[in-house]
Each structure stands twice: as structure tokens, then as C-alpha cells.
Coordinates of C-alpha atoms (C1' of nucleotides) in Angstrom, one line a residue:
Chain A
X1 CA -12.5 -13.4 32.7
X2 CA -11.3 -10.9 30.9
X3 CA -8.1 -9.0 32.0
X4 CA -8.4 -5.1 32.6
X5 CA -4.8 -4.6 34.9
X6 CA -2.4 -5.7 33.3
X7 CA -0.4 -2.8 31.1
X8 CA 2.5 -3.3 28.5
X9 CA 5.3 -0.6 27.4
X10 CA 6.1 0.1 24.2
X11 CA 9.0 -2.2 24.0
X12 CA 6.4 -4.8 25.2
X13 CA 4.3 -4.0 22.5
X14 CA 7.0 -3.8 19.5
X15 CA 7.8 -6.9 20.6
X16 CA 4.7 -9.1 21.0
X17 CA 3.5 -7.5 17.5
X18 CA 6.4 -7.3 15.8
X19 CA 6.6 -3.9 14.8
X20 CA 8.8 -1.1 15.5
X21 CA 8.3 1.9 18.8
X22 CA 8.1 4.4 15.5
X23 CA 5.2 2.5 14.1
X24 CA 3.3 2.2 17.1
X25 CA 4.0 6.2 17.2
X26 CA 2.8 6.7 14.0
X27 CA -0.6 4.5 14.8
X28 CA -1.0 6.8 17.8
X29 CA -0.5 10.1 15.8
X30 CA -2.7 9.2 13.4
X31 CA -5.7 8.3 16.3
X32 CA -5.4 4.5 15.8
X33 CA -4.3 3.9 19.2
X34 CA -4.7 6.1 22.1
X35 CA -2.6 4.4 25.2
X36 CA -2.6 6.3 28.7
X37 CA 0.2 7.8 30.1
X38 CA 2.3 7.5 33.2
X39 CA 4.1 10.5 33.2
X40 CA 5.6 10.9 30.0
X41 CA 5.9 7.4 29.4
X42 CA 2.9 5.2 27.4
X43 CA 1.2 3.1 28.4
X44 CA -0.7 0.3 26.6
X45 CA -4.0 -1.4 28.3
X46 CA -5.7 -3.9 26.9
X47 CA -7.7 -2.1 24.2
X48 CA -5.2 -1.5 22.4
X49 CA -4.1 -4.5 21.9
X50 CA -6.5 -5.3 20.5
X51 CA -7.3 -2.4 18.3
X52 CA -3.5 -2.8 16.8
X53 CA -4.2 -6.4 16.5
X54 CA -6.9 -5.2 14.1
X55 CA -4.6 -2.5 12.9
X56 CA -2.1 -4.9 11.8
X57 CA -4.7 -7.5 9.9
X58 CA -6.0 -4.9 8.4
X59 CA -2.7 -3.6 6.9
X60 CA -2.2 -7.7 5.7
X61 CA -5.6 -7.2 3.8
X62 CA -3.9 -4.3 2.1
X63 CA -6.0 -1.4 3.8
X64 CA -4.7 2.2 4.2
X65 CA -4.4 3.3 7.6
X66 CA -7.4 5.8 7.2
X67 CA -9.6 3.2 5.8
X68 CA -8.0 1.1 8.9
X69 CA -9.2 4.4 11.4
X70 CA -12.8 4.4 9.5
X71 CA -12.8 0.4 10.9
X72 CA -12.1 1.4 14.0
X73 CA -14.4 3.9 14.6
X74 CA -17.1 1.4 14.1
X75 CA -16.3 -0.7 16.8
X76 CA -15.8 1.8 18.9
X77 CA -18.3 2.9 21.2
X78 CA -21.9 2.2 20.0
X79 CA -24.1 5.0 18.8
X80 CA -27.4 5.0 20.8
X81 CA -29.4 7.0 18.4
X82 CA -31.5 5.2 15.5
X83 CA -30.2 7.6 12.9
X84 CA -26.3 6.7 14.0
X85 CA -27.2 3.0 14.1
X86 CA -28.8 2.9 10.7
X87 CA -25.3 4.7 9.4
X88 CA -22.9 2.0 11.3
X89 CA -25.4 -0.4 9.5
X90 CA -24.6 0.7 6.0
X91 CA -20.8 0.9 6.7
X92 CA -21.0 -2.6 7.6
X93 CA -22.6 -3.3 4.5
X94 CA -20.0 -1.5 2.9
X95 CA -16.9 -3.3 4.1
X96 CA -18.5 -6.8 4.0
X97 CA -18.7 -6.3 0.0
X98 CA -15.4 -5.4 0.0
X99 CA -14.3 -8.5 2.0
X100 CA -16.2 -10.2 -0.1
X101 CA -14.6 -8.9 -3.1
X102 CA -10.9 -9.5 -2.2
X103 CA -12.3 -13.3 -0.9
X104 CA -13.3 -13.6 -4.6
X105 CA -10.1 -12.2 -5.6
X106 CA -7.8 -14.6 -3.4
X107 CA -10.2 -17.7 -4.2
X108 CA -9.9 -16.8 -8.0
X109 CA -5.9 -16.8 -7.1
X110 CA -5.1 -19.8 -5.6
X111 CA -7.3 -21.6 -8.6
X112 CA -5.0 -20.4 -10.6
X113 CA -2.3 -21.2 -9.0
X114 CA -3.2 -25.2 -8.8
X115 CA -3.8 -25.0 -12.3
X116 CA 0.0 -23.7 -12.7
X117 CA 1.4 -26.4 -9.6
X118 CA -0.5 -29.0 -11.6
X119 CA 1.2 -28.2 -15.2
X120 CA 4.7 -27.8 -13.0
X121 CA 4.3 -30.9 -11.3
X122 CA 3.2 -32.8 -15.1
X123 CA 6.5 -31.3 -16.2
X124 CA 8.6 -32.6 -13.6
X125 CA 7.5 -36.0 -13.6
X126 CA 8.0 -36.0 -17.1
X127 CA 12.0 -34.5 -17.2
X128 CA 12.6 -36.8 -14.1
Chain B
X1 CA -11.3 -19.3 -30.0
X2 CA -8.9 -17.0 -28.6
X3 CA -8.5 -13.8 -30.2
X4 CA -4.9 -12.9 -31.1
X5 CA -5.7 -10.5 -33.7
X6 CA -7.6 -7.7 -32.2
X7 CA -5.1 -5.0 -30.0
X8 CA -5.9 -1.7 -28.1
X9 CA -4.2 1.8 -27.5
X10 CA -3.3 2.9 -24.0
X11 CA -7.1 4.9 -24.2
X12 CA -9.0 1.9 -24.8
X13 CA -6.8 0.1 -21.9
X14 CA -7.5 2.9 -19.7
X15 CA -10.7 3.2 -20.0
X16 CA -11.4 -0.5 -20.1
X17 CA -9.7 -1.3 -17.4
X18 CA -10.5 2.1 -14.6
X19 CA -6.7 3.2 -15.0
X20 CA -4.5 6.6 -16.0
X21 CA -2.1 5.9 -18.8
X22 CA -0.3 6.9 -16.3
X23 CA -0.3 3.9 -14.7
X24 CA 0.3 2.2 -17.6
X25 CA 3.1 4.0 -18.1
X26 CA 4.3 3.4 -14.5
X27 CA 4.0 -0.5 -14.9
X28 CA 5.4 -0.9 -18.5
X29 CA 8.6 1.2 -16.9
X30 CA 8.7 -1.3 -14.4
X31 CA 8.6 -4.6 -16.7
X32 CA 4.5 -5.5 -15.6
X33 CA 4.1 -4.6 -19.1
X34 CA 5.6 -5.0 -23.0
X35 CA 2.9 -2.9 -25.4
X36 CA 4.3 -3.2 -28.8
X37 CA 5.4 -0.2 -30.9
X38 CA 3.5 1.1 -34.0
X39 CA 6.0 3.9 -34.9
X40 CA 5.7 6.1 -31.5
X41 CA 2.4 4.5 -30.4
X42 CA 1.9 1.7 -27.8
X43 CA -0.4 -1.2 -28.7
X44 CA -1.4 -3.5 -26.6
X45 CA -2.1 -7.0 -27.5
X46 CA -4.6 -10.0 -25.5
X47 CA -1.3 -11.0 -23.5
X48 CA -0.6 -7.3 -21.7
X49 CA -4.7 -7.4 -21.2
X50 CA -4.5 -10.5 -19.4
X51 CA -1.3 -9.1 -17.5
X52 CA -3.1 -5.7 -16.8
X53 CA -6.0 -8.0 -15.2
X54 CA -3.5 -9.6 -12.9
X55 CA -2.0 -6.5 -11.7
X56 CA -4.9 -4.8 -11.0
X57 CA -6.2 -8.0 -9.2
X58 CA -3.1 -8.0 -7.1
X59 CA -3.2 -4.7 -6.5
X60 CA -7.1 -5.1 -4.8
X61 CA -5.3 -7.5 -2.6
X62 CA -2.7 -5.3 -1.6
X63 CA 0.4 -6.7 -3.1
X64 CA 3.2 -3.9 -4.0
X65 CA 4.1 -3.9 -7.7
X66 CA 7.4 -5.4 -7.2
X67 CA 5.9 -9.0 -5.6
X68 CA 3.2 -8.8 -8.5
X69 CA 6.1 -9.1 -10.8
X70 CA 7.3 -11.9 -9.5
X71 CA 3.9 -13.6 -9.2
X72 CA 4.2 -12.6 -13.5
X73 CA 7.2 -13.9 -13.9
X74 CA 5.9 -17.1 -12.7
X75 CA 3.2 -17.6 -15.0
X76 CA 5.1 -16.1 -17.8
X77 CA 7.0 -18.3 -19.7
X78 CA 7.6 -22.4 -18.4
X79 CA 11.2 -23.6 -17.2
X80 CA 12.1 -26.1 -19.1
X81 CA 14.6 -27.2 -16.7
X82 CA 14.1 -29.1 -13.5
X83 CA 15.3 -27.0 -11.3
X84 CA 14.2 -24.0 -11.8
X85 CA 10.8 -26.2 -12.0
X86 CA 11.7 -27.4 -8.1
X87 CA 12.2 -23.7 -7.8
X88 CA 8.8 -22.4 -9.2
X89 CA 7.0 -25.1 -7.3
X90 CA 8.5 -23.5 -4.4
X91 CA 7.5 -20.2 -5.3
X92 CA 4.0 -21.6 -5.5
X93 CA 3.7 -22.9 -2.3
X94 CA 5.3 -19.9 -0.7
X95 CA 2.2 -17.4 -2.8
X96 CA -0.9 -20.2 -1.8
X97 CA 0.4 -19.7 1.7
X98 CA 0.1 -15.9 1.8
X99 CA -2.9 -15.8 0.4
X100 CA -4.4 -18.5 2.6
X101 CA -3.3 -16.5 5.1
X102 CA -5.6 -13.7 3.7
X103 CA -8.4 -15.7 2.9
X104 CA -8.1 -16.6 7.2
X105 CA -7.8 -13.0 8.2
X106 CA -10.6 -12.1 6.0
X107 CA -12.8 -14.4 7.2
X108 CA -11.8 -13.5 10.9
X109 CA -13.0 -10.0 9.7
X110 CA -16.2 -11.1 7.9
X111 CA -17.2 -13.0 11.4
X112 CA -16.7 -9.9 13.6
X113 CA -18.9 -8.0 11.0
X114 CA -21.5 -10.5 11.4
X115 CA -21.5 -10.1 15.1
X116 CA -21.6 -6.2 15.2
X117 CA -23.8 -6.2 12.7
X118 CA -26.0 -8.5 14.9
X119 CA -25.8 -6.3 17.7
X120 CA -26.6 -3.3 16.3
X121 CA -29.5 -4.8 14.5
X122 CA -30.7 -5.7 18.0
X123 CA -30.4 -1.6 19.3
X124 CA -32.5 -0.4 16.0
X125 CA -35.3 -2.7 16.9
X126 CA -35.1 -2.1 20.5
X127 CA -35.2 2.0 20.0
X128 CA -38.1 2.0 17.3
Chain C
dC1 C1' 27.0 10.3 41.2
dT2 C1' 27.5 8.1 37.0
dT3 C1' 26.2 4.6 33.8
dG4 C1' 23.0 2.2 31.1
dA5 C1' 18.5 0.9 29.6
dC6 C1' 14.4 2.6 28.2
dC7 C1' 11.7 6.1 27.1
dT8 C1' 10.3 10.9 25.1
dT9 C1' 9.5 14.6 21.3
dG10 C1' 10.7 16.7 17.2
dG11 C1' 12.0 16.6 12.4
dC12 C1' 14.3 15.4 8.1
dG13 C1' 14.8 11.3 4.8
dT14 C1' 13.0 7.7 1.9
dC15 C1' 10.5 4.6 -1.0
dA16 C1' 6.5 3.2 -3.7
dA17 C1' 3.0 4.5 -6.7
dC18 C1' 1.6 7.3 -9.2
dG19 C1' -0.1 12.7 -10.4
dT20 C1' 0.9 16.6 -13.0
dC21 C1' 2.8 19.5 -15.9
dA22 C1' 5.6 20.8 -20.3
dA23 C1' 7.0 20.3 -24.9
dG24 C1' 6.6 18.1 -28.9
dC25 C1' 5.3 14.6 -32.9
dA26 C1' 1.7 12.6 -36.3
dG27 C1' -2.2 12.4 -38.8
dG28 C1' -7.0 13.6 -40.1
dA29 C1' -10.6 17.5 -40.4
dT30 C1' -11.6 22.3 -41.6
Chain D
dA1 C1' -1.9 25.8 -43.6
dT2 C1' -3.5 25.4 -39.0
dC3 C1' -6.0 23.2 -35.7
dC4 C1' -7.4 19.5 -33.0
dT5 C1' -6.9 15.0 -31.0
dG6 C1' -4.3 11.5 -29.4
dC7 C1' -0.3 10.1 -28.5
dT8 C1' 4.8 10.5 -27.0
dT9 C1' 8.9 11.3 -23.6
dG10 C1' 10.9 13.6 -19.8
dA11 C1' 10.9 15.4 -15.3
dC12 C1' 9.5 17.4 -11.0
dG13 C1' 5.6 17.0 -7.3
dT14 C1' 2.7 14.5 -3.9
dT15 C1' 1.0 11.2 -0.6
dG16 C1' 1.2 7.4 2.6
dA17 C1' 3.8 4.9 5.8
dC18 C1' 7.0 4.8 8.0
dG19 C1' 12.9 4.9 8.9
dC20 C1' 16.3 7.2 11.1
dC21 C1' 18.6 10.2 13.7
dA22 C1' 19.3 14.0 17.5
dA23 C1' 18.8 15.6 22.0
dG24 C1' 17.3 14.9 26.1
dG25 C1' 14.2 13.0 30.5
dT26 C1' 13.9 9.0 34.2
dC27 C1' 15.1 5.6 37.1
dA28 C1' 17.3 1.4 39.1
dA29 C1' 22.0 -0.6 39.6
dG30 C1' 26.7 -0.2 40.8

DNA sequence: CTTGACCTTGGCGTCAACGTCAAGCAGGAT
DNA sequence: ATCCTGCTTGACGTTGACGCCAAGGTCAAG
């Protein structure tokens, strides 16, 4: 079952992500995450956990925080028009060719890099 | 064969490769690059190609300019010494990690695209 | 009531990665 | 001779993504 009570403070959230208050600010100004508010004080539900979970991968995979928003926005509520639909479908089509571009990329890398491990490791057996 | 012969000026690099001279500027100033000199005028020979190639590849995957360096530096020229050989292989191990670690997230990213995609493919047929 | 921990909103600072002039050289075409 | 094209070296400007205070609110513990 999935948990919809439990809440987490900023300090909570810094810490179980690993990143500082004034990022998580930032996030929020720029309308990645949107956490209620108890007063003055923020709260964090759930969502956006997991929205700065996928905040943060997306920042590994070298994404700008606008292209990170853009992501965002289509999982966000789903559109129930045709015309909307058709759009989220193309965006998706967009970012999976990107993915699939930086897979290429990565998978190209790491060849190379057994090629160089290989010639390393030929060298050291040979001074040693 | 490879061709050793045949070199460039920073237009043909620019234009070959989708940057500004700029750019090219920008990364010789920062070591990426070496052109030769012909009086004034930079030329650019097969190596700063195949270096230009690995930047901007690094750059898709969203490594700053500074960790690109050092992933230069380590195809560059072969240690002949042991331990900066130990040290290399090191190096190595700690690169295949990140980008494993990419490769993961990315294909976290590409299975959640699937799974929207699926269910958004399910609304368009059910609304026409 | 004061202290301390934790939070809030500004707002200036910084660093990377270039962009964008400005001013000038060098060599071929008119 | 001058013009244009393509290059050169500065050097200041910009954008994104925060860092880093300052100044103050709130609330439980002592």
C-alpha cells in the first residue's frame, strides 16, 4: 500500500537526498517541487519525493533543470483530450531518442575504456 | 590507413563538428586542445579531431570540461611506469563505474517511458 | 523568559561554459 | 591601393545552478 501520511521537513529531505535546504529552494522556485505548507514552514509529502528523486537522476544524466521541468510536466497529470495526448506522445518520442543517444554514447565509452584497461593491464604484466 | 597528413582550420572544425570557434577557443585555453601554429593561424591535425570527438561526446553525457580532461589525459600518452599504471587502472575503474551508473539510471528512465507511453496509448484509443 | 534548533525570505556572490563585441593582422581579389 | 574574408587576441557580458550570508520567525526545553 502506498503511503499518503507521512510528511518530511526540509532537513529530512536534505538529508535522505543528499542535497542542501538551498537546492531544494531552488527546485521549488523554479516549479520542480511544490511542497505544502504548515504555516510558514514546508512541508514535503510523498510526491515530491519522488519528483526530486527524478529531479536528481535527471541532473546525473546531465539534464538542465528546464529540460528536467519539461520531464516533469509529462508525468504530471494526464491530459484527457486526444489532441494533448497525441503531444505527450511525441515528447515521449522525443526523450526516448535522446536516452537512446546518450545509451549509445556511454556504451561506445566503456568499449573504449576495456580496450585501454586491456593495453594497461598487457603493460603491467609485462614491467612486473 | 590512417591519415596523418591532411589538417583543418578552426572553420572547417566548427563547422564539422556543430561548434563556435568559440568553443574551440574555450577548450584549447583550457588544455582539451593543442592546434598547431601556422604563423597566427591554428591548424588542427587528426589527433585534436579525435580529441574534439571525445569532448563533445562527454559533454552529451554531461561531464564538466574539467573531468573530460582528465578522462584525456588518460588516453593520452601511456605511463611507462608501474605505478602510475596501478594508478590509471584505478582511474579506469573509478570512470566504468560512473558511467555504469548512467547506463542504470538511463534505463530506469527508458522503462518509465515505456510505461507512460503505454498508458497514454491506451487513453488515445479509448477517446477516438 | 531565554536559549537553541530549525526554519523562513531576501539578496548578493561565484563558477563554469561559453557569447559577444572590439581592434587588428595577412593575404588574395578588384 | 583598398577591400573583403578569415583569422587572431583580449576582455567584458550572460546564463544556469546554486553557495553563502543576514535578519528574523517559532517552538520545545531548561
Amino acid at each position: 500500500m502506498i503511503d499518503t501520511t507521512t510528511t518530511w521537513t526540509i532537513a529530512q529531505m536534505a538529508d535522505d537526498y543528499d542535497v542542501t535546504h538551498r537546492a531544494l529552494r531552488h527546485y521549488e522556485h523554479l516549479g520542480l517541487l511544490a511542497p505544502d505548507r504548515e504555516g510558514q514552514r514546508r512541508i514535503y509529502h510523498r510526491r515530491e519525493r519522488t519528483r526530486l528523486a527524478l529531479i536528481l537522476r535527471g541532473r546525473r544524466l546531465g539534464f538542465s533543470l528546464e529540460e528536467i521541468a519539461t520531464i516533469l510536466d509529462m508525468y504530471d497529470d494526464q491530459p484527457g483530450e486526444v489532441g494533448q495526448l497525441r503531444y505527450l506522445l511525441s515528447q515521449i518520442g522525443d526523450r526516448r531518442a535522446d536516452l537512446e543517444r546518450r545509451r549509445r554514447d556511454i556504451e561506445d565509452s566503456l568499449r573504449e575504456l576495456d580496450e585501454l584497461e586491456q593495453r594497461c593491464a598487457e603493460d603491467v604484466a609485462r614491467l612486473s
